[in-house]
Coordinates of N, CA, C and O in Angstrom, one line a residue:
X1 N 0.8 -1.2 0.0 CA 0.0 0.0 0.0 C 0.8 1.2 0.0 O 2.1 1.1 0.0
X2 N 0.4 2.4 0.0 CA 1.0 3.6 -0.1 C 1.6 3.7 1.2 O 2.8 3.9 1.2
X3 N 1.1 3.5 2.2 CA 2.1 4.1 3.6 C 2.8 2.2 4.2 O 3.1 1.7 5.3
X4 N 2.8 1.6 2.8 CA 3.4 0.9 3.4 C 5.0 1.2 3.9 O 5.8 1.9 3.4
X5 N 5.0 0.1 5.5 CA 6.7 0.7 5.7 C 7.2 -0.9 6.1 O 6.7 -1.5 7.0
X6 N 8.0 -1.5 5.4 CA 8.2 -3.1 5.4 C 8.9 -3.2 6.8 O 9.5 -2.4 7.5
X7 N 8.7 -4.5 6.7 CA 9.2 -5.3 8.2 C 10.6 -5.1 8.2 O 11.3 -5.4 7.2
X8 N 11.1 -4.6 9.4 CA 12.7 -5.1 9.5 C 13.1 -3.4 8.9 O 14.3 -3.3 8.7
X9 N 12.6 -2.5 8.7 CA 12.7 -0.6 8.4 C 13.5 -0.6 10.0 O 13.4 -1.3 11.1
X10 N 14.2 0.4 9.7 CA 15.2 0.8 10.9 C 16.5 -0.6 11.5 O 17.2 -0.5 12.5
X11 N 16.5 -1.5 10.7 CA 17.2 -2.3 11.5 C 17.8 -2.9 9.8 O 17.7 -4.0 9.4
X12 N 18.5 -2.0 9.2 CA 19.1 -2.3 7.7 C 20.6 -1.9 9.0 O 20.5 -1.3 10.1
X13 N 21.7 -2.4 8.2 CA 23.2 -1.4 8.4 C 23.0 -0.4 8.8 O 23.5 0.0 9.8
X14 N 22.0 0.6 7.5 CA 22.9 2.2 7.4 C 22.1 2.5 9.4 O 22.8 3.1 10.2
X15 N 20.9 2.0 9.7 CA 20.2 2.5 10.6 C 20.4 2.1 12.1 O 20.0 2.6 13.2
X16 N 21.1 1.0 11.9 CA 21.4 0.5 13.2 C 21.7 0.9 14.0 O 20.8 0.9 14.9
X17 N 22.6 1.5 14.2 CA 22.8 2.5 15.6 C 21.5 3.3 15.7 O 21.3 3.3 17.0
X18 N 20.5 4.1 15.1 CA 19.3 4.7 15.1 C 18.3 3.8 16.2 O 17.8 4.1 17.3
X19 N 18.2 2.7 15.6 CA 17.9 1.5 16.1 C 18.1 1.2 17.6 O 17.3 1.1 18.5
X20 N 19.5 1.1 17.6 CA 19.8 0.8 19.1 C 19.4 2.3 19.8 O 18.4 2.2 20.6
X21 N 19.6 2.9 19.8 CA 19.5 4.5 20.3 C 17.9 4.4 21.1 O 17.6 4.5 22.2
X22 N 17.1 4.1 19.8 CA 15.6 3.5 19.6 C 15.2 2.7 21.4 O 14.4 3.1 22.3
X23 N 16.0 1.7 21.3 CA 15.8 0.7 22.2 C 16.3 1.1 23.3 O 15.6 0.7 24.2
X24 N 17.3 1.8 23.8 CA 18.2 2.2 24.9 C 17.3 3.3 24.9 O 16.4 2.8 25.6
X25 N 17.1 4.0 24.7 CA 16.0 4.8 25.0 C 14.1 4.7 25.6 O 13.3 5.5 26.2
X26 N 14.1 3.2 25.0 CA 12.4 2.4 25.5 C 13.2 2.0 26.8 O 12.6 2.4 27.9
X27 N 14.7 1.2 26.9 CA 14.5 0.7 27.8 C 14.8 1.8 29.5 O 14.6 1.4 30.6
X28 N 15.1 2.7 29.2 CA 14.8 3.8 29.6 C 13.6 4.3 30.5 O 13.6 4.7 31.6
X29 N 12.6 4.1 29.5 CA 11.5 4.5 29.4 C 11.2 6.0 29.1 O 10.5 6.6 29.9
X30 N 11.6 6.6 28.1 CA 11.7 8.0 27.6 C 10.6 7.6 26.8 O 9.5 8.1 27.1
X31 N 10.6 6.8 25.9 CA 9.3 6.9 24.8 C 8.4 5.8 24.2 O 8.3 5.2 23.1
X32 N 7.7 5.8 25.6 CA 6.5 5.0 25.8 C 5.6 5.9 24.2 O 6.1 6.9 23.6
X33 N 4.4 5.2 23.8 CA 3.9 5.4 23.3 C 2.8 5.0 23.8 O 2.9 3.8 24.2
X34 N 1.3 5.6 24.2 CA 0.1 5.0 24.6 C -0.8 4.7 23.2 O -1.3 5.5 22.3
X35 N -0.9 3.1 23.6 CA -1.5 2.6 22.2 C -2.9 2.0 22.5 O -3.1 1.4 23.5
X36 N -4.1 2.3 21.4 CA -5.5 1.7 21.9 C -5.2 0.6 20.5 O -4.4 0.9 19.6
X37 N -6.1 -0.5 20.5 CA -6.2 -1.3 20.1 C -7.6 -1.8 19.6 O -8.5 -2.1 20.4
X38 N -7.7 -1.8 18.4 CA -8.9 -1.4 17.6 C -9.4 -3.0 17.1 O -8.6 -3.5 16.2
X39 N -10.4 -3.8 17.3 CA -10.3 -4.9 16.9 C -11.7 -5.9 16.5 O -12.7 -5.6 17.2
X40 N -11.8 -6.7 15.9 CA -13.1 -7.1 15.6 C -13.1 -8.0 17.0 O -12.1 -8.7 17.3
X41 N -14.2 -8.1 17.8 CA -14.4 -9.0 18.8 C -14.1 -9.9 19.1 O -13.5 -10.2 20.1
X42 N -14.5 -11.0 17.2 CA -14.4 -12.1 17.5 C -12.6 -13.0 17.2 O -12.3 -14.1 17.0
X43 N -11.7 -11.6 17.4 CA -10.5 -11.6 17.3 C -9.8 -11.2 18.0 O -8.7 -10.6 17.7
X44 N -10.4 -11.3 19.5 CA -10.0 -10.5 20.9 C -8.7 -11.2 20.9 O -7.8 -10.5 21.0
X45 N -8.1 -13.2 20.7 CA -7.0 -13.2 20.9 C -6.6 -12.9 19.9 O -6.1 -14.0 19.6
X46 N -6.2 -12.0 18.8 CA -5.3 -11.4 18.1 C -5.0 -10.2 18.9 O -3.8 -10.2 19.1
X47 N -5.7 -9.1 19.4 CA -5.9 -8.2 20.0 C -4.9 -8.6 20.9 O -3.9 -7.9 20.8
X48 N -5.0 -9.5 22.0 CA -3.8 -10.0 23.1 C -2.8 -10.1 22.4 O -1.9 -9.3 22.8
X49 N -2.6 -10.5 21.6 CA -1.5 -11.1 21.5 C -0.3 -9.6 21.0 O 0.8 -9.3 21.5
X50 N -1.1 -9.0 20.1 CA -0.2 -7.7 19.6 C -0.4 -6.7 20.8 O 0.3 -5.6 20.8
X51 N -1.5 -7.0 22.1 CA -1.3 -5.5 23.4 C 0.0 -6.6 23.9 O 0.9 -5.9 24.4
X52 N 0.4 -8.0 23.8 CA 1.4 -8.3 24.7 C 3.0 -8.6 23.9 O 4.0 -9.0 24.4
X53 N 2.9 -8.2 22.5 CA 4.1 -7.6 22.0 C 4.6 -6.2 22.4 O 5.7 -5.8 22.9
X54 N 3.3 -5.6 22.0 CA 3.5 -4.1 22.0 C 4.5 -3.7 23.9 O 5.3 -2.9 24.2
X55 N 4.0 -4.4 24.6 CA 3.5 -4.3 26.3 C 5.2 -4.5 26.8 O 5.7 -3.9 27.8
X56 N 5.9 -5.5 26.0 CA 6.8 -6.3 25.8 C 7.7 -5.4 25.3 O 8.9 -5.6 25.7
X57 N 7.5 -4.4 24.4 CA 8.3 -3.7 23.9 C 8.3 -2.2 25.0 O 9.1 -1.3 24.7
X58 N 7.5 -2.0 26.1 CA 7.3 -1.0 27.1 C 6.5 0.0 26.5 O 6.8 1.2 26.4
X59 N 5.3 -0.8 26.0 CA 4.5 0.9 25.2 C 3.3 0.1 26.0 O 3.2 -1.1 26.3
X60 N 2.6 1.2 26.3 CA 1.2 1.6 27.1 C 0.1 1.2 26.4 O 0.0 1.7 25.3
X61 N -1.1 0.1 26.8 CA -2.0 -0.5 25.7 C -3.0 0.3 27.0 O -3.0 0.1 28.2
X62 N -3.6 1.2 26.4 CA -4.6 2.3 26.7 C -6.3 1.3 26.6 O -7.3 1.4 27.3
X63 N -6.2 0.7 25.8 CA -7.6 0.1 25.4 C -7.5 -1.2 26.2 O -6.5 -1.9 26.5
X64 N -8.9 -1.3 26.6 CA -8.7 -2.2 28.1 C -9.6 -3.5 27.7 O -9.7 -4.5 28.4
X65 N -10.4 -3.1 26.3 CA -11.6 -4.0 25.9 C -11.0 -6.0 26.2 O -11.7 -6.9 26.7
X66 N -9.4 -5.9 25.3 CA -9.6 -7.2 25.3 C -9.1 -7.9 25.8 O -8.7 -8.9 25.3
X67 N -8.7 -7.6 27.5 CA -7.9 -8.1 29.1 C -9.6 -8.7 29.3 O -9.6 -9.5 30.2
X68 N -10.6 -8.4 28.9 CA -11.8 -9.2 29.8 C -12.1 -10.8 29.1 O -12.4 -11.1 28.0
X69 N -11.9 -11.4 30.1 CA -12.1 -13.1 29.0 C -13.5 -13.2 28.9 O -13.9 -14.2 28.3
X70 N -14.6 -12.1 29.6 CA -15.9 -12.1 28.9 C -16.1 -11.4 28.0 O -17.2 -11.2 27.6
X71 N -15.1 -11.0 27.6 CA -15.5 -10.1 25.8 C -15.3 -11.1 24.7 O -14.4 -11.8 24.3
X72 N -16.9 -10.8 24.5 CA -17.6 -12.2 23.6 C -18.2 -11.8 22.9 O -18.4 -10.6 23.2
X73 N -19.1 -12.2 21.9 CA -20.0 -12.1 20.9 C -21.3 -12.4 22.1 O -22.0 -11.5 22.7
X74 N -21.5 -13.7 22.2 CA -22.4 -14.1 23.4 C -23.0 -12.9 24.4 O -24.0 -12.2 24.5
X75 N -21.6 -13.1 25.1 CA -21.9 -12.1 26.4 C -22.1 -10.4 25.7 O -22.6 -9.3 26.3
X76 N -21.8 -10.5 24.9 CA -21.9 -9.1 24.0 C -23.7 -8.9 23.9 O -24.0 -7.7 24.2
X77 N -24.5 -9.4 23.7 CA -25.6 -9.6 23.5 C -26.5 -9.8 24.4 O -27.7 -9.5 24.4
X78 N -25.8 -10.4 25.3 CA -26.9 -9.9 27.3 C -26.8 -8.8 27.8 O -27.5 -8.4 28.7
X79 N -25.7 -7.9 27.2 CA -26.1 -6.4 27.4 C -26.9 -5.7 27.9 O -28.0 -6.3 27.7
X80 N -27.2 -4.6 28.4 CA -28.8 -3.8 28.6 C -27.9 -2.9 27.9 O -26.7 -2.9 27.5
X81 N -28.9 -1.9 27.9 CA -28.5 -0.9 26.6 C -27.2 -0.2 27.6 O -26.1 -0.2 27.1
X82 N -27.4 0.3 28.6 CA -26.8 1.1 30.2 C -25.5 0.4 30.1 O -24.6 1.2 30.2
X83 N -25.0 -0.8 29.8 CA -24.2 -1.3 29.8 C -23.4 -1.2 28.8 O -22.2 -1.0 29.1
X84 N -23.8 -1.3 27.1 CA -23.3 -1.2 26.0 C -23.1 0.4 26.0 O -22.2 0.9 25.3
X85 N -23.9 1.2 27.0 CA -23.2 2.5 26.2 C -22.0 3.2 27.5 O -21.4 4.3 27.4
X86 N -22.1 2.3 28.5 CA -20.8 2.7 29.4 C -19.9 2.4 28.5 O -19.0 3.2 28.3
X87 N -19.9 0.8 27.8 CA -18.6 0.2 27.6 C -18.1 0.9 26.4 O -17.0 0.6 26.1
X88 N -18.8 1.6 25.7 CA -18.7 2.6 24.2 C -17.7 3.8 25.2 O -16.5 3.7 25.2
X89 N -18.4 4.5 25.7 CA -17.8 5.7 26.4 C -16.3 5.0 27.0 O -15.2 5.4 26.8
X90 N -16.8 3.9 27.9 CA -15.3 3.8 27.9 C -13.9 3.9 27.1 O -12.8 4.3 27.4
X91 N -14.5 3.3 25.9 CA -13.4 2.8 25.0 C -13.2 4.0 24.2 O -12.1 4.2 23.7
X92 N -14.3 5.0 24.0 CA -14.0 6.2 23.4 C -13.3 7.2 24.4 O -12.6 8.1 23.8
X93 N -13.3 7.2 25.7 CA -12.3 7.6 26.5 C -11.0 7.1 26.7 O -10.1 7.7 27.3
X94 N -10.8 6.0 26.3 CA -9.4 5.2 26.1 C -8.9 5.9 24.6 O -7.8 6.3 24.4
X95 N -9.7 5.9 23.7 CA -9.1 6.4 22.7 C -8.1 8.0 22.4 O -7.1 8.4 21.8
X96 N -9.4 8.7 23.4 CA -8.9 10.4 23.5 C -7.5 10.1 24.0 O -6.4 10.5 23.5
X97 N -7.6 9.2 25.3 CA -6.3 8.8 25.9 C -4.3 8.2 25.2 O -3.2 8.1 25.7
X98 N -5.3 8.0 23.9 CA -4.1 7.2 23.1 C -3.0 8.5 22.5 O -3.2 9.8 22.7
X99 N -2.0 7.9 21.9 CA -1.2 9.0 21.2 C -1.1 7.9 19.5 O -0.4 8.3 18.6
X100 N -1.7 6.9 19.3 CA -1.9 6.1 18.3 C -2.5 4.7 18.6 O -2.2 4.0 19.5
X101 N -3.4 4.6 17.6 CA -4.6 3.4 16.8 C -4.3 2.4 16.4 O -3.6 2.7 15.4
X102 N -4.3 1.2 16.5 CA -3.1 0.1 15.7 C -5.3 -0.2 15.8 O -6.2 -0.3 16.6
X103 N -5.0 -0.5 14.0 CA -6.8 -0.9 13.7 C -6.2 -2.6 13.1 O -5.5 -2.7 12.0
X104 N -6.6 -3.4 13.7 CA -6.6 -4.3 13.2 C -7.7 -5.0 12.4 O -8.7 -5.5 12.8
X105 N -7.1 -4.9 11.0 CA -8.3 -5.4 9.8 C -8.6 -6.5 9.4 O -7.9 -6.8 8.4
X106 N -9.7 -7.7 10.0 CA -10.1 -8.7 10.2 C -11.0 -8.9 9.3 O -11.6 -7.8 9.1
X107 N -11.4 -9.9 8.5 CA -12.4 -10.2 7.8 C -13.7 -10.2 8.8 O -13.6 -10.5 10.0
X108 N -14.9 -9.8 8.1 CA -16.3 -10.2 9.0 C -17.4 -9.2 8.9 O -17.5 -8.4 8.0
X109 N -18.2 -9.2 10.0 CA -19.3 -8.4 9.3 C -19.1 -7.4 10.6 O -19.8 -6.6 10.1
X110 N -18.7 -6.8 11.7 CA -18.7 -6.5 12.4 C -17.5 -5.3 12.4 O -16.3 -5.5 12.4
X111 N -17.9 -4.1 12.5 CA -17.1 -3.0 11.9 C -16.7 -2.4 13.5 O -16.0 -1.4 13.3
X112 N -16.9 -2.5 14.5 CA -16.7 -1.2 15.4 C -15.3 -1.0 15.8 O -15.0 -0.1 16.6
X113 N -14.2 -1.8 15.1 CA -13.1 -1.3 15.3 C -13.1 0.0 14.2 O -12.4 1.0 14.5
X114 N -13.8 0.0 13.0 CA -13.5 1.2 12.1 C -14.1 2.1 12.6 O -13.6 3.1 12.4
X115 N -15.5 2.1 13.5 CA -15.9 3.2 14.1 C -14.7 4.1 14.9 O -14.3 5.2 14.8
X116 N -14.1 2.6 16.0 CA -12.5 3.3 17.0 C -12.1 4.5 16.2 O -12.2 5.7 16.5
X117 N -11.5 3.9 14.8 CA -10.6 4.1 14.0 C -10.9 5.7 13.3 O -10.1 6.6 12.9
X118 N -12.4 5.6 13.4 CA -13.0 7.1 12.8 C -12.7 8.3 13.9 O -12.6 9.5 13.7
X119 N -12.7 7.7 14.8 CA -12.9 8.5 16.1 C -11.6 8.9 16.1 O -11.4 10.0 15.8
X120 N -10.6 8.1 16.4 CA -9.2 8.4 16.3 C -9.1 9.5 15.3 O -8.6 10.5 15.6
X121 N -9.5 9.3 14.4 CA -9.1 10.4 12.5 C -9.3 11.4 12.8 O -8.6 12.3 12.6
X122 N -10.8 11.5 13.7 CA -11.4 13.1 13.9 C -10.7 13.7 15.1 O -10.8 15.0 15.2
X123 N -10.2 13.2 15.9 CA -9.2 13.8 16.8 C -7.8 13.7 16.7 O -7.1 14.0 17.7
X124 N -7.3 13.2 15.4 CA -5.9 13.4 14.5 C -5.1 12.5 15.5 O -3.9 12.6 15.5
X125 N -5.7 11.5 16.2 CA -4.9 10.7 16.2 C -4.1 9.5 15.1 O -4.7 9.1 14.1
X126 N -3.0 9.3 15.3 CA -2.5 8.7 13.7 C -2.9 7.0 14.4 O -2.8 6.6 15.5
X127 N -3.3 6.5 13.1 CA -3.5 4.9 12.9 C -2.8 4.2 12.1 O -2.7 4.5 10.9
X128 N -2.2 3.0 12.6 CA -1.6 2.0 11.8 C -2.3 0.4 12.0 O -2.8 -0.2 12.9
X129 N -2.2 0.2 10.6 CA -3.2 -0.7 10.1 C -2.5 -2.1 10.0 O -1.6 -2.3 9.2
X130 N -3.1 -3.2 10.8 CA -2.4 -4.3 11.0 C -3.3 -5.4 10.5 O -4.2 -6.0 11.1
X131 N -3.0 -5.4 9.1 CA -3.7 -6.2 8.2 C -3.7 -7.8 8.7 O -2.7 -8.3 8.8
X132 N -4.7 -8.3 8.8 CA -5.1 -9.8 9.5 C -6.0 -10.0 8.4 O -6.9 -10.6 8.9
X133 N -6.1 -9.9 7.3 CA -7.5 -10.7 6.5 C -7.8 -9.6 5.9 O -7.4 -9.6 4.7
X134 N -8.5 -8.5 6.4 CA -9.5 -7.7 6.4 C -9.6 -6.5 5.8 O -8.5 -5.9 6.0
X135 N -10.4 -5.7 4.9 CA -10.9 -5.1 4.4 C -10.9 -3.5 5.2 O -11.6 -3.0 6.1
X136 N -9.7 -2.7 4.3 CA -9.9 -1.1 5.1 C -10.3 -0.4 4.6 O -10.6 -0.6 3.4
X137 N -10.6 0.7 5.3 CA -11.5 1.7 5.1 C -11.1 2.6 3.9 O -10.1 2.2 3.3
X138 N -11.4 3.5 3.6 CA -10.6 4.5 2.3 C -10.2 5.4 3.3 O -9.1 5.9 3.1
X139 N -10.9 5.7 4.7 CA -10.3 6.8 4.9 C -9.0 6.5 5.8 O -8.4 7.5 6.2
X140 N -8.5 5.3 6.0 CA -7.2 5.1 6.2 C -6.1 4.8 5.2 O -5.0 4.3 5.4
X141 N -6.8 5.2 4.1 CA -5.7 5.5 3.2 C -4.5 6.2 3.5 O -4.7 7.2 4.2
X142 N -3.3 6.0 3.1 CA -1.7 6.2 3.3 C -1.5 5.9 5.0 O -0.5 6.4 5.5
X143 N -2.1 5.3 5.6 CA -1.7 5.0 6.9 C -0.8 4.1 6.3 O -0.8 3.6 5.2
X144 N 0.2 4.1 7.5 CA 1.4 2.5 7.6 C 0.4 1.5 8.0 O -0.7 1.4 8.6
X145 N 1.2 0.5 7.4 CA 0.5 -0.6 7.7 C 1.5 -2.0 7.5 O 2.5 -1.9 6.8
X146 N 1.2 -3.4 8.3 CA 2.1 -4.1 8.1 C 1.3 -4.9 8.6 O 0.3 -4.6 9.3
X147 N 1.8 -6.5 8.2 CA 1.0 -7.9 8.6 C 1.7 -8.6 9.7 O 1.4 -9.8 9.8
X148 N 2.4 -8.3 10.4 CA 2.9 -9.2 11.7 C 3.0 -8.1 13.0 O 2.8 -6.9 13.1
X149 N 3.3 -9.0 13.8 CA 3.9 -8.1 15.0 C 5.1 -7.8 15.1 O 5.4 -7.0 16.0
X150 N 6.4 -8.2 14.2 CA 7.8 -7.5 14.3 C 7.9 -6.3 13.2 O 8.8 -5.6 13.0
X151 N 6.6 -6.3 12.2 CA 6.4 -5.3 11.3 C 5.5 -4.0 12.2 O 5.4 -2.9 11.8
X152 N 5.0 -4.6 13.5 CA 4.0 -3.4 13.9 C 4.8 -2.3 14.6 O 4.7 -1.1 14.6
X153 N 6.0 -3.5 15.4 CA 7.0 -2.8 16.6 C 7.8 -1.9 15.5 O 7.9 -0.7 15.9
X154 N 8.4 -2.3 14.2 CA 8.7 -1.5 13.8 C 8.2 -0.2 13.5 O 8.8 0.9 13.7
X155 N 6.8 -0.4 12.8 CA 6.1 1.0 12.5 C 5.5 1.8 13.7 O 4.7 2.8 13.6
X156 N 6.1 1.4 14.8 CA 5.5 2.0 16.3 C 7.1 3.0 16.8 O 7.3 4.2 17.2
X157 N 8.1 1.9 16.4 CA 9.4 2.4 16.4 C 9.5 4.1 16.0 O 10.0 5.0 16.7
X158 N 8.8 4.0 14.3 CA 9.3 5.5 14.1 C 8.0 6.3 14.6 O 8.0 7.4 14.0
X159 N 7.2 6.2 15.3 CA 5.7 7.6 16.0 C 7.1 7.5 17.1 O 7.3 8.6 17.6
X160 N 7.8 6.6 17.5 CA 8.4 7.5 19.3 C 9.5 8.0 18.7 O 10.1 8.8 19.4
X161 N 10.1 7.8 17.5 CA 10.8 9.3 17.0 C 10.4 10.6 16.7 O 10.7 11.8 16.8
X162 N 9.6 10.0 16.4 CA 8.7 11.5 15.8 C 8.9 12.2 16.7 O 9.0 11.7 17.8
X163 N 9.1 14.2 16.3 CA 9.2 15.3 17.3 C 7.6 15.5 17.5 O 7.2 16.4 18.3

């Protein structure tokens, strides 16, 4: 895609030392990044798995939806309305909270990670798009994007350079 940035960017020769700088600096803790995590439901363990790369690498998983082992389709659906619209507010407050979107794009019929994702756009938070299957939006057009988790740590790598 257009904002693609390939796996393994920052970690050629010329950048290495950039790289290390990179890391001695996370390990520090100078530049956390607070990340929400945008995801179709029924792919909450993909969602784990990239909050416990990311978590691993010392960046902040701001979105709290998919630490609950009752976030389910099922249990999604005994809901009362009082309930569905705390857990909206919540997650839209997790979002304001972020400094970037990792939207993970899943095949299926269920979109409310692209809603996350819209919400993020209108408050200029930036998104990066962690293709799993799935079908993106136009309006994340030129976002980065990448298919693994050592392609995501990379594209997370350059937002904590960013001034």
């Amino acid at each position: 895609g257009a904002g693609r940035i390939p796996a393994g960017m920052g970690r050629d020769p010329v950048q290495v030392s950039l790289w290390a700088l990179a890391e001695m600096a996370c390990r520090e803790r100078t530049c956390r990044v607070n990340i929400y995590i945008a995801c179709n439901l029924t792919r909450r363990d993909l969602a784990c798995e990239i909050a416990n790369a990311l978590r691993l690498a010392r960046h902040d998983i701001v979105s709290t939806w998919h630490d609950s082992p009752s976030a389910n389709i099922t249990a999604e659906r005994q809901l009362t309305e009082r309930e569905r619209r705390d857990i909206r507010e919540r997650c839209f407050e997790e979002i304001y909270a972020a400094d970037l979107l990792v939207l993970v794009a899943c095949p299926g019929e269920r979109h409310g990670a692209h809603v996350e994702a819209g919400c993020a756009l209108g408050i200029d938070i930036p998104i990066v798009v962690f293709r799993a299957g799935g079908e993106v939006s136009i309006l994340c057009g030129g976002a980065p994007d990448c298919t693994d988790v050592a392609g995501l740590l990379d594209v997370v790598a350059t937002f904590e350079a960013a001034p």
